[in-house]
Amino acid sequence: MNFVKRAGLSLWARKGRTLITLATFLVISVMVLAGVLINDATARAEQDAKRSVGAEVNLDIDMSQTGNAAQMQAPSIEAATVDRIGSLPQVQKYTYSRWDRAILTGTNKLVESGGKDSMGMGPGGTIGMGVLDSSLLPDFRSGKSTLVSGAHITAADKDKKQLLIEERLAKLNGLKVGDRITLTGNDEKTTGEFTVGGIYRDPRATTDADPEYGISPANMLYGAVGGLSALDSEGNGPQKVSRATFLLDDADAQDAFTSEAKQAAGKGLAGFKLDANDKAVQQMTGPLRSIRSTATVAMWLMGLAGAAVLALLVNLAVKQRRTEYGVLLAMGERKSRLIAQQVLEIVVVAAMAIGVSSLFAPQLTQSAGQALLGKEASAAAQKLGSWKPPPPGSTGIDQGIDPNDRPVDNADPISKITVALDPADLAAVGGIGLGIGLLATVIPAASVLRLSPRTILTKGK
């Protein structure tokens, strides 16, 4: 009788032991499959996060190159240099911005914030943010701020004296799209007449001072970058900006874009850096990494523990079947075929366990993984929500506040995953199961090699 048929008869005849081995392998298979599925699901979610965030590259001041803290003049980059970068083939859209103090004059007034509205900007002083394309600002892209009437500022309006104002400021002064506003520049001498091109809504309360600029969100003015530059008293030199955002067609093109951007900008990039917003990715995927590491550790612990239990079961089976093996060896059966029979029995049970586990493991993994991720995401969101910005005009360092800990806007921790079983997952679990089965038969195989049919049949051991 060949060892394949003997293996089948043995499994059927010893139903109790077969069921115990099946149950052991089933637990191992479910745990290992759950680990593989969670790894795959978190990897997909991370890739989606990278694609949604990684397609955005920010050009900002490189704080490591700004010199000592006493340096008062922040570095700036020529708009023409940013335009060269924006013309690269990887770029879908781009915008840049610069800001300065703008003073509202005439009969128009700022919205009262109930406290200090600005950082020493004086009566009527607020932030005039010059932008190339207002629709690409983070708050507008995320939907946090919305356009109520009029139109966004675009590249076509670059040199126009056009403004985008908040609706509370518009209501206070009875302004609508098409009306004109007179602004005075930071030198308090240069003036310009601007047209209201659009009115937007910021959901923040009037009293919530902007953490970066220290003004009420109701008083933020957005204008065409060239138009607001006309209020600058420094002359008619090349237009300069302080930051830029590039939206790429493909997040995977980030490295190529960064390399080509450095070549296109040359020395003009001094004092600035290109940042792919890795902090946002890390913030979003923190809970995913946590549950993935937990699932991986549990998978390997269960695999090793399962291998040990199976090794004990197989070793016990060898001792119980010594007489059977002695008779087979006395009839001329080779020891290698006895070992092959053991391995085949384990492999058959493992295949059954993997098949059964594939029927319900995805649903269990989805429920368990979602529950675990929900807790991790909730804890991460709570930690992010507890961060308080320093008071206006303060870096917060003297108060123990690390500016680098400031949460990234519109980058909420991922709280959902989708578990999906594919053939590659089953192949991975099958490979791990086969490895565990082979590992479990190593020690029993050694005992089979030491069997002596004469000793077994004459002395019973």
Coordinates of N, CA and C in Angstrom, one line a residue, residues 61-143:
I61 N 10.1 78.0 3.2 CA 11.4 78.5 3.7 C 12.1 77.3 4.4
D62 N 13.3 77.1 4.2 CA 14.1 76.1 4.9 C 14.7 76.7 6.1
M63 N 14.1 76.4 7.3 CA 14.5 77.0 8.5 C 15.9 76.7 8.9
S64 N 16.4 75.6 8.4 CA 17.8 75.2 8.7 C 18.8 76.1 8.0
Q65 N 18.4 76.9 7.0 CA 19.3 77.8 6.3 C 19.0 79.3 6.5
T66 N 18.2 79.6 7.5 CA 17.8 81.0 7.7 C 18.8 81.8 8.5
G67 N 19.8 81.2 9.0 CA 20.8 81.9 9.8 C 20.4 82.0 11.2
N68 N 20.9 83.0 12.0 CA 20.6 83.1 13.4 C 19.2 83.7 13.6
A69 N 18.7 83.5 14.8 CA 17.3 83.9 15.1 C 17.1 85.4 15.0
A70 N 18.2 86.1 15.0 CA 18.0 87.6 15.0 C 17.8 88.1 13.6
Q71 N 17.9 87.3 12.6 CA 17.7 87.7 11.2 C 16.2 88.1 11.1
M72 N 15.9 89.3 10.7 CA 14.6 89.8 10.7 C 14.0 89.7 9.3
Q73 N 14.8 89.7 8.2 CA 14.3 89.6 6.9 C 14.1 88.1 6.4
A74 N 12.9 87.7 6.3 CA 12.6 86.4 5.8 C 13.0 86.2 4.4
P75 N 13.6 85.1 4.0 CA 14.0 84.9 2.6 C 12.7 84.9 1.7
S76 N 13.0 85.2 0.4 CA 11.9 85.2 -0.6 C 12.5 84.7 -1.9
I77 N 11.6 84.2 -2.7 CA 12.1 83.7 -4.0 C 11.3 84.4 -5.1
E78 N 12.0 84.6 -6.2 CA 11.4 85.3 -7.4 C 10.3 84.5 -8.0
A79 N 9.2 85.2 -8.3 CA 8.0 84.5 -8.9 C 8.4 83.9 -10.2
A80 N 9.3 84.5 -10.9 CA 9.7 83.9 -12.2 C 10.4 82.5 -12.0
T81 N 11.1 82.3 -10.9 CA 11.7 81.0 -10.6 C 10.6 80.0 -10.3
V82 N 9.6 80.4 -9.6 CA 8.5 79.5 -9.3 C 7.7 79.1 -10.6
D83 N 7.6 80.1 -11.5 CA 6.9 79.9 -12.7 C 7.7 78.8 -13.6
R84 N 9.0 78.9 -13.5 CA 9.8 77.9 -14.3 C 9.6 76.5 -13.7
I85 N 9.5 76.4 -12.4 CA 9.2 75.1 -11.8 C 7.8 74.6 -12.1
G86 N 6.9 75.6 -12.1 CA 5.5 75.2 -12.4 C 5.2 74.8 -13.8
S87 N 6.2 75.1 -14.7 CA 6.0 74.7 -16.1 C 6.6 73.3 -16.4
L88 N 7.1 72.6 -15.4 CA 7.6 71.3 -15.5 C 6.5 70.3 -15.9
P89 N 6.8 69.3 -16.7 CA 5.7 68.4 -17.2 C 4.9 67.6 -16.1
Q90 N 5.5 67.5 -14.9 CA 4.8 66.7 -13.8 C 3.8 67.5 -13.1
V91 N 3.8 68.9 -13.3 CA 2.9 69.8 -12.6 C 1.6 69.9 -13.3
Q92 N 0.5 69.7 -12.5 CA -0.8 69.9 -13.1 C -1.3 71.3 -12.8
K93 N -1.1 71.8 -11.6 CA -1.5 73.2 -11.2 C -0.5 73.6 -10.2
Y94 N -0.4 74.9 -10.0 CA 0.4 75.5 -9.0 C 0.0 76.9 -8.6
T95 N 0.4 77.3 -7.4 CA 0.1 78.6 -6.9 C 1.2 79.0 -6.0
Y96 N 1.3 80.3 -5.8 CA 2.3 80.8 -4.8 C 1.7 82.0 -4.1
S97 N 2.3 82.5 -3.1 CA 1.7 83.5 -2.3 C 2.8 84.4 -1.6
R98 N 2.4 85.5 -1.2 CA 3.2 86.4 -0.4 C 2.2 87.2 0.5
W99 N 2.7 87.7 1.6 CA 1.8 88.5 2.5 C 2.5 89.7 3.0
D100 N 1.7 90.7 3.4 CA 2.2 91.9 4.0 C 1.0 92.6 4.7
R101 N 1.4 93.6 5.5 CA 0.3 94.3 6.1 C -0.4 95.2 5.1
A102 N -1.8 95.1 5.2 CA -2.6 96.0 4.3 C -3.6 96.7 5.3
I103 N -3.7 98.0 5.0 CA -4.5 98.8 5.9 C -5.8 99.2 5.2
L104 N -6.9 98.9 5.8 CA -8.2 99.3 5.3 C -8.5 100.7 5.6
T105 N -8.7 101.5 4.6 CA -8.9 103.0 4.8 C -10.3 103.4 4.3
G106 N -10.6 104.7 4.5 CA -11.9 105.2 4.1 C -12.9 104.9 5.1
T107 N -14.1 104.6 4.7 CA -15.3 104.3 5.5 C -15.3 102.9 5.9
N108 N -14.6 102.0 5.2 CA -14.6 100.6 5.5 C -13.8 100.3 6.8
K109 N -14.4 99.3 7.6 CA -13.8 99.0 8.9 C -13.6 97.4 9.0
L110 N -12.7 97.0 9.8 CA -12.5 95.6 10.1 C -13.5 95.1 11.0
V111 N -13.7 93.8 11.0 CA -14.7 93.2 12.0 C -14.0 93.1 13.3
E112 N -14.8 93.5 14.4 CA -14.3 93.5 15.7 C -14.2 92.0 16.2
S113 N -13.0 91.7 16.7 CA -12.8 90.3 17.1 C -13.0 90.1 18.6
G114 N -13.2 91.2 19.4 CA -13.4 91.0 20.8 C -12.1 90.9 21.6
G115 N -10.9 91.2 20.9 CA -9.6 91.1 21.6 C -8.6 91.7 20.7
K116 N -7.4 91.3 20.9 CA -6.3 91.8 20.0 C -6.5 91.1 18.7
D117 N -6.7 91.9 17.6 CA -7.0 91.4 16.3 C -5.7 91.1 15.5
S118 N -4.6 91.7 15.9 CA -3.4 91.5 15.1 C -2.2 91.7 15.9
M119 N -1.1 91.4 15.3 CA 0.2 91.6 16.0 C 0.8 93.0 15.8
G120 N 0.2 94.0 16.4 CA 0.7 95.3 16.3 C 0.6 95.9 14.9
M121 N -0.5 95.6 14.3 CA -0.7 96.1 12.9 C -1.4 97.5 12.8
G122 N -1.8 98.0 14.0 CA -2.4 99.3 14.0 C -3.8 99.3 13.5
P123 N -4.4 100.5 13.6 CA -5.9 100.6 13.2 C -6.0 100.3 11.8
G124 N -7.0 99.4 11.5 CA -7.3 99.0 10.1 C -6.3 98.1 9.5
G125 N -5.3 97.7 10.3 CA -4.3 96.8 9.7 C -4.7 95.3 9.7
T126 N -4.5 94.6 8.7 CA -4.8 93.2 8.6 C -3.8 92.6 7.6
I127 N -4.0 91.3 7.3 CA -3.1 90.6 6.4 C -3.6 90.7 5.0
G128 N -2.8 91.1 4.1 CA -3.1 91.1 2.6 C -2.3 89.9 2.0
M129 N -3.0 88.9 1.7 CA -2.3 87.7 1.2 C -2.4 87.7 -0.4
G130 N -1.3 87.9 -1.0 CA -1.3 87.9 -2.5 C -1.1 86.4 -3.0
V131 N -2.0 86.0 -3.8 CA -1.9 84.6 -4.3 C -2.1 84.6 -5.8
L132 N -1.5 83.5 -6.4 CA -1.7 83.3 -7.9 C -3.0 82.7 -8.2
D133 N -3.4 81.7 -7.4 CA -4.7 81.0 -7.6 C -5.3 80.6 -6.3
S134 N -6.3 81.4 -5.9 CA -6.9 81.2 -4.5 C -7.6 79.8 -4.4
S135 N -8.1 79.2 -5.5 CA -8.8 78.0 -5.4 C -7.9 76.8 -4.9
L136 N -6.5 77.0 -5.0 CA -5.6 76.0 -4.6 C -5.1 76.2 -3.2
L137 N -5.6 77.2 -2.5 CA -5.2 77.3 -1.1 C -5.8 76.1 -0.3
P138 N -5.1 75.6 0.7 CA -5.5 74.4 1.4 C -7.0 74.5 1.9
D139 N -7.4 75.6 2.5 CA -8.7 75.7 3.1 C -9.8 75.6 2.0
F140 N -9.5 76.1 0.8 CA -10.5 76.1 -0.3 C -10.5 74.7 -0.9
R141 N -9.3 74.1 -1.0 CA -9.3 72.7 -1.6 C -9.9 71.7 -0.8
S142 N -9.8 71.8 0.5 CA -10.4 70.9 1.5 C -11.9 71.1 1.6
G143 N -12.4 72.3 1.2 CA -13.8 72.6 1.4 C -14.1 73.3 2.7

